[in-house]
Every structure is written in C-alpha cells, then in structure tokens.
C-alpha cells in the first residue's frame, strides 16, 4: 500500500502506518509514531511524538526534515538509511542499520546550533536525610 501524507496530520493517540510511506508535511501524535514497510521518504517534513517514541522499521529509509521526540526515543531499523538535512531531537537515538549515509548541512547546523546546552545534574545525599 502506498501512503502519502500531504496535509498536516494530528493523531490524539498512537499513529501507526504500514506500507510505502511518503511524508511531505507534519505528522504529529500524542503517543508513539510507528512506521513499517518497504520504503520511507520524508521531504522537509516534521515527525513529532509529544509523549511517546518514534519507531521506523523498513528496508529503505530516506529522512529529510525534523524528527522531534522531546520525552522519548527514536529507533530506526533499516537496510539502507539516508540522512539528508535532517534534525533528530530525542532522549536516545538508535540506528540498527548496516548501511548509513549521512550528509552534513551547514544551513541546518546554523539553524539549530552545534553545541548542546549544559544540563544541571542534582545528586541527593540520602544518608543525611
């Protein structure tokens, strides 16, 4: 099945798509986003999971745009993974791919920045409580 997401789509729960998927706009889910099938293409799109994870399991994955999972994980399993002008923001990012092609974009780097913010770590001493 060919699936083309060409209008911004918001899902109140989990979003699961199976087939040859082309995403050309925003796909947002409150919970998990799962994409399965043979080919996944994103073209300057946004894939956003507000409180869940993003799982992509496919033979060929071509990503271009933003993958945003502020409180979850991105897990991509593919035979061939192409990352072109893509930004991935998540707690963890896992690639299970024997062939990865990643291209650096100075425009994207300038837009999001190349340095992480310092995260403050608080350690509680429970012995003296």
PDB file of N, CA, C and O in Angstrom, residues 53-81:
ATOM      1  N   UNK A  53       7.352   7.485  21.612  1.00  0.00           N
ATOM      2  CA  UNK A  53       8.572   7.176  20.874  1.00  0.00           C
ATOM      3  C   UNK A  53       8.266   7.185  19.381  1.00  0.00           C
ATOM      4  O   UNK A  53       7.107   7.129  18.973  1.00  0.00           O
ATOM      5  N   UNK A  54       9.336   7.203  18.582  1.00  0.00           N
ATOM      6  CA  UNK A  54       9.205   7.036  17.138  1.00  0.00           C
ATOM      7  C   UNK A  54       9.994   5.801  16.747  1.00  0.00           C
ATOM      8  O   UNK A  54      11.185   5.695  17.056  1.00  0.00           O
ATOM      9  N   UNK A  55       9.300   4.861  16.083  1.00  0.00           N
ATOM     10  CA  UNK A  55       9.919   3.626  15.615  1.00  0.00           C
ATOM     11  C   UNK A  55       9.738   3.565  14.108  1.00  0.00           C
ATOM     12  O   UNK A  55       8.613   3.681  13.609  1.00  0.00           O
ATOM     13  N   UNK A  56      10.848   3.399  13.389  1.00  0.00           N
ATOM     14  CA  UNK A  56      10.808   3.233  11.941  1.00  0.00           C
ATOM     15  C   UNK A  56      11.495   1.914  11.638  1.00  0.00           C
ATOM     16  O   UNK A  56      12.663   1.720  11.981  1.00  0.00           O
ATOM     17  N   UNK A  57      10.768   0.998  11.006  1.00  0.00           N
ATOM     18  CA  UNK A  57      11.300  -0.320  10.658  1.00  0.00           C
ATOM     19  C   UNK A  57      10.984  -0.547   9.186  1.00  0.00           C
ATOM     20  O   UNK A  57       9.821  -0.756   8.821  1.00  0.00           O
ATOM     21  N   UNK A  58      12.012  -0.475   8.350  1.00  0.00           N
ATOM     22  CA  UNK A  58      11.805  -0.501   6.910  1.00  0.00           C
ATOM     23  C   UNK A  58      13.067  -0.977   6.209  1.00  0.00           C
ATOM     24  O   UNK A  58      14.145  -0.977   6.788  1.00  0.00           O
ATOM     25  N   UNK A  59      12.933  -1.338   4.957  1.00  0.00           N
ATOM     26  CA  UNK A  59      14.106  -1.717   4.173  1.00  0.00           C
ATOM     27  C   UNK A  59      14.924  -0.487   3.801  1.00  0.00           C
ATOM     28  O   UNK A  59      16.132  -0.449   4.007  1.00  0.00           O
ATOM     29  N   UNK A  60      14.279   0.542   3.261  1.00  0.00           N
ATOM     30  CA  UNK A  60      14.953   1.767   2.835  1.00  0.00           C
ATOM     31  C   UNK A  60      14.306   2.969   3.506  1.00  0.00           C
ATOM     32  O   UNK A  60      13.091   3.144   3.409  1.00  0.00           O
ATOM     33  N   UNK A  61      15.129   3.788   4.168  1.00  0.00           N
ATOM     34  CA  UNK A  61      14.629   4.975   4.860  1.00  0.00           C
ATOM     35  C   UNK A  61      15.420   6.182   4.368  1.00  0.00           C
ATOM     36  O   UNK A  61      16.659   6.181   4.406  1.00  0.00           O
ATOM     37  N   UNK A  62      14.696   7.206   3.902  1.00  0.00           N
ATOM     38  CA  UNK A  62      15.290   8.460   3.445  1.00  0.00           C
ATOM     39  C   UNK A  62      14.658   9.588   4.260  1.00  0.00           C
ATOM     40  O   UNK A  62      13.480   9.870   4.094  1.00  0.00           O
ATOM     41  N   UNK A  63      15.445  10.207   5.131  1.00  0.00           N
ATOM     42  CA  UNK A  63      14.918  11.235   6.020  1.00  0.00           C
ATOM     43  C   UNK A  63      15.451  12.603   5.646  1.00  0.00           C
ATOM     44  O   UNK A  63      16.654  12.769   5.408  1.00  0.00           O
ATOM     45  N   UNK A  64      14.543  13.582   5.622  1.00  0.00           N
ATOM     46  CA  UNK A  64      14.884  14.959   5.348  1.00  0.00           C
ATOM     47  C   UNK A  64      13.865  15.809   6.095  1.00  0.00           C
ATOM     48  O   UNK A  64      12.673  15.747   5.817  1.00  0.00           O
ATOM     49  N   UNK A  65      14.301  16.555   7.106  1.00  0.00           N
ATOM     50  CA  UNK A  65      13.384  17.372   7.891  1.00  0.00           C
ATOM     51  C   UNK A  65      13.684  17.245   9.370  1.00  0.00           C
ATOM     52  O   UNK A  65      14.834  17.109   9.774  1.00  0.00           O
ATOM     53  N   UNK A  66      12.633  17.261  10.189  1.00  0.00           N
ATOM     54  CA  UNK A  66      12.764  17.245  11.649  1.00  0.00           C
ATOM     55  C   UNK A  66      12.047  16.031  12.226  1.00  0.00           C
ATOM     56  O   UNK A  66      10.894  15.768  11.889  1.00  0.00           O
ATOM     57  N   UNK A  67      12.746  15.308  13.092  1.00  0.00           N
ATOM     58  CA  UNK A  67      12.146  14.253  13.901  1.00  0.00           C
ATOM     59  C   UNK A  67      12.302  14.719  15.345  1.00  0.00           C
ATOM     60  O   UNK A  67      13.423  14.883  15.834  1.00  0.00           O
ATOM     61  N   UNK A  68      11.168  14.931  16.022  1.00  0.00           N
ATOM     62  CA  UNK A  68      11.183  15.561  17.343  1.00  0.00           C
ATOM     63  C   UNK A  68      10.420  14.698  18.340  1.00  0.00           C
ATOM     64  O   UNK A  68       9.224  14.451  18.184  1.00  0.00           O
ATOM     65  N   UNK A  69      11.143  14.207  19.343  1.00  0.00           N
ATOM     66  CA  UNK A  69      10.591  13.346  20.380  1.00  0.00           C
ATOM     67  C   UNK A  69      11.152  13.844  21.717  1.00  0.00           C
ATOM     68  O   UNK A  69      12.129  13.304  22.220  1.00  0.00           O
ATOM     69  N   UNK A  70      10.582  14.903  22.271  1.00  0.00           N
ATOM     70  CA  UNK A  70      11.214  15.535  23.437  1.00  0.00           C
ATOM     71  C   UNK A  70      11.321  14.645  24.670  1.00  0.00           C
ATOM     72  O   UNK A  70      12.229  14.830  25.477  1.00  0.00           O
ATOM     73  N   UNK A  71      10.425  13.664  24.833  1.00  0.00           N
ATOM     74  CA  UNK A  71      10.441  12.816  26.024  1.00  0.00           C
ATOM     75  C   UNK A  71      10.603  11.345  25.706  1.00  0.00           C
ATOM     76  O   UNK A  71      10.358  10.497  26.558  1.00  0.00           O
ATOM     77  N   UNK A  72      10.998  11.026  24.499  1.00  0.00           N
ATOM     78  CA  UNK A  72      11.064   9.620  24.107  1.00  0.00           C
ATOM     79  C   UNK A  72      12.286   9.285  23.289  1.00  0.00           C
ATOM     80  O   UNK A  72      13.269  10.025  23.250  1.00  0.00           O
ATOM     81  N   UNK A  73      12.196   8.148  22.619  1.00  0.00           N
ATOM     82  CA  UNK A  73      13.317   7.581  21.886  1.00  0.00           C
ATOM     83  C   UNK A  73      12.989   7.449  20.406  1.00  0.00           C
ATOM     84  O   UNK A  73      11.837   7.255  20.036  1.00  0.00           O
ATOM     85  N   UNK A  74      14.033   7.531  19.582  1.00  0.00           N
ATOM     86  CA  UNK A  74      13.930   7.252  18.156  1.00  0.00           C
ATOM     87  C   UNK A  74      14.692   5.959  17.906  1.00  0.00           C
ATOM     88  O   UNK A  74      15.862   5.846  18.289  1.00  0.00           O
ATOM     89  N   UNK A  75      14.017   4.995  17.285  1.00  0.00           N
ATOM     90  CA  UNK A  75      14.639   3.713  16.971  1.00  0.00           C
ATOM     91  C   UNK A  75      14.387   3.435  15.494  1.00  0.00           C
ATOM     92  O   UNK A  75      13.241   3.258  15.082  1.00  0.00           O
ATOM     93  N   UNK A  76      15.477   3.383  14.700  1.00  0.00           N
ATOM     94  CA  UNK A  76      15.359   3.158  13.253  1.00  0.00           C
ATOM     95  C   UNK A  76      16.075   1.867  12.900  1.00  0.00           C
ATOM     96  O   UNK A  76      17.272   1.710  13.187  1.00  0.00           O
ATOM     97  N   UNK A  77      15.339   0.943  12.281  1.00  0.00           N
ATOM     98  CA  UNK A  77      15.883  -0.300  11.767  1.00  0.00           C
ATOM     99  C   UNK A  77      15.665  -0.291  10.260  1.00  0.00           C
ATOM    100  O   UNK A  77      14.531  -0.145   9.800  1.00  0.00           O
ATOM    101  N   UNK A  78      16.769  -0.412   9.499  1.00  0.00           N
ATOM    102  CA  UNK A  78      16.674  -0.378   8.034  1.00  0.00           C
ATOM    103  C   UNK A  78      17.899  -1.034   7.421  1.00  0.00           C
ATOM    104  O   UNK A  78      18.961  -1.089   8.052  1.00  0.00           O
ATOM    105  N   UNK A  79      17.754  -1.511   6.202  1.00  0.00           N
ATOM    106  CA  UNK A  79      18.911  -1.995   5.454  1.00  0.00           C
ATOM    107  C   UNK A  79      19.736  -0.826   4.932  1.00  0.00           C
ATOM    108  O   UNK A  79      20.956  -0.879   4.918  1.00  0.00           O
ATOM    109  N   UNK A  80      19.047   0.236   4.482  1.00  0.00           N
ATOM    110  CA  UNK A  80      19.696   1.431   3.960  1.00  0.00           C
ATOM    111  C   UNK A  80      19.057   2.651   4.599  1.00  0.00           C
ATOM    112  O   UNK A  80      17.847   2.838   4.496  1.00  0.00           O
ATOM    113  N   UNK A  81      19.866   3.485   5.242  1.00  0.00           N
ATOM    114  CA  UNK A  81      19.386   4.701   5.884  1.00  0.00           C
ATOM    115  C   UNK A  81      20.121   5.892   5.294  1.00  0.00           C
ATOM    116  O   UNK A  81      21.353   5.944   5.316  1.00  0.00           O
TER     117      UNK A  81
END
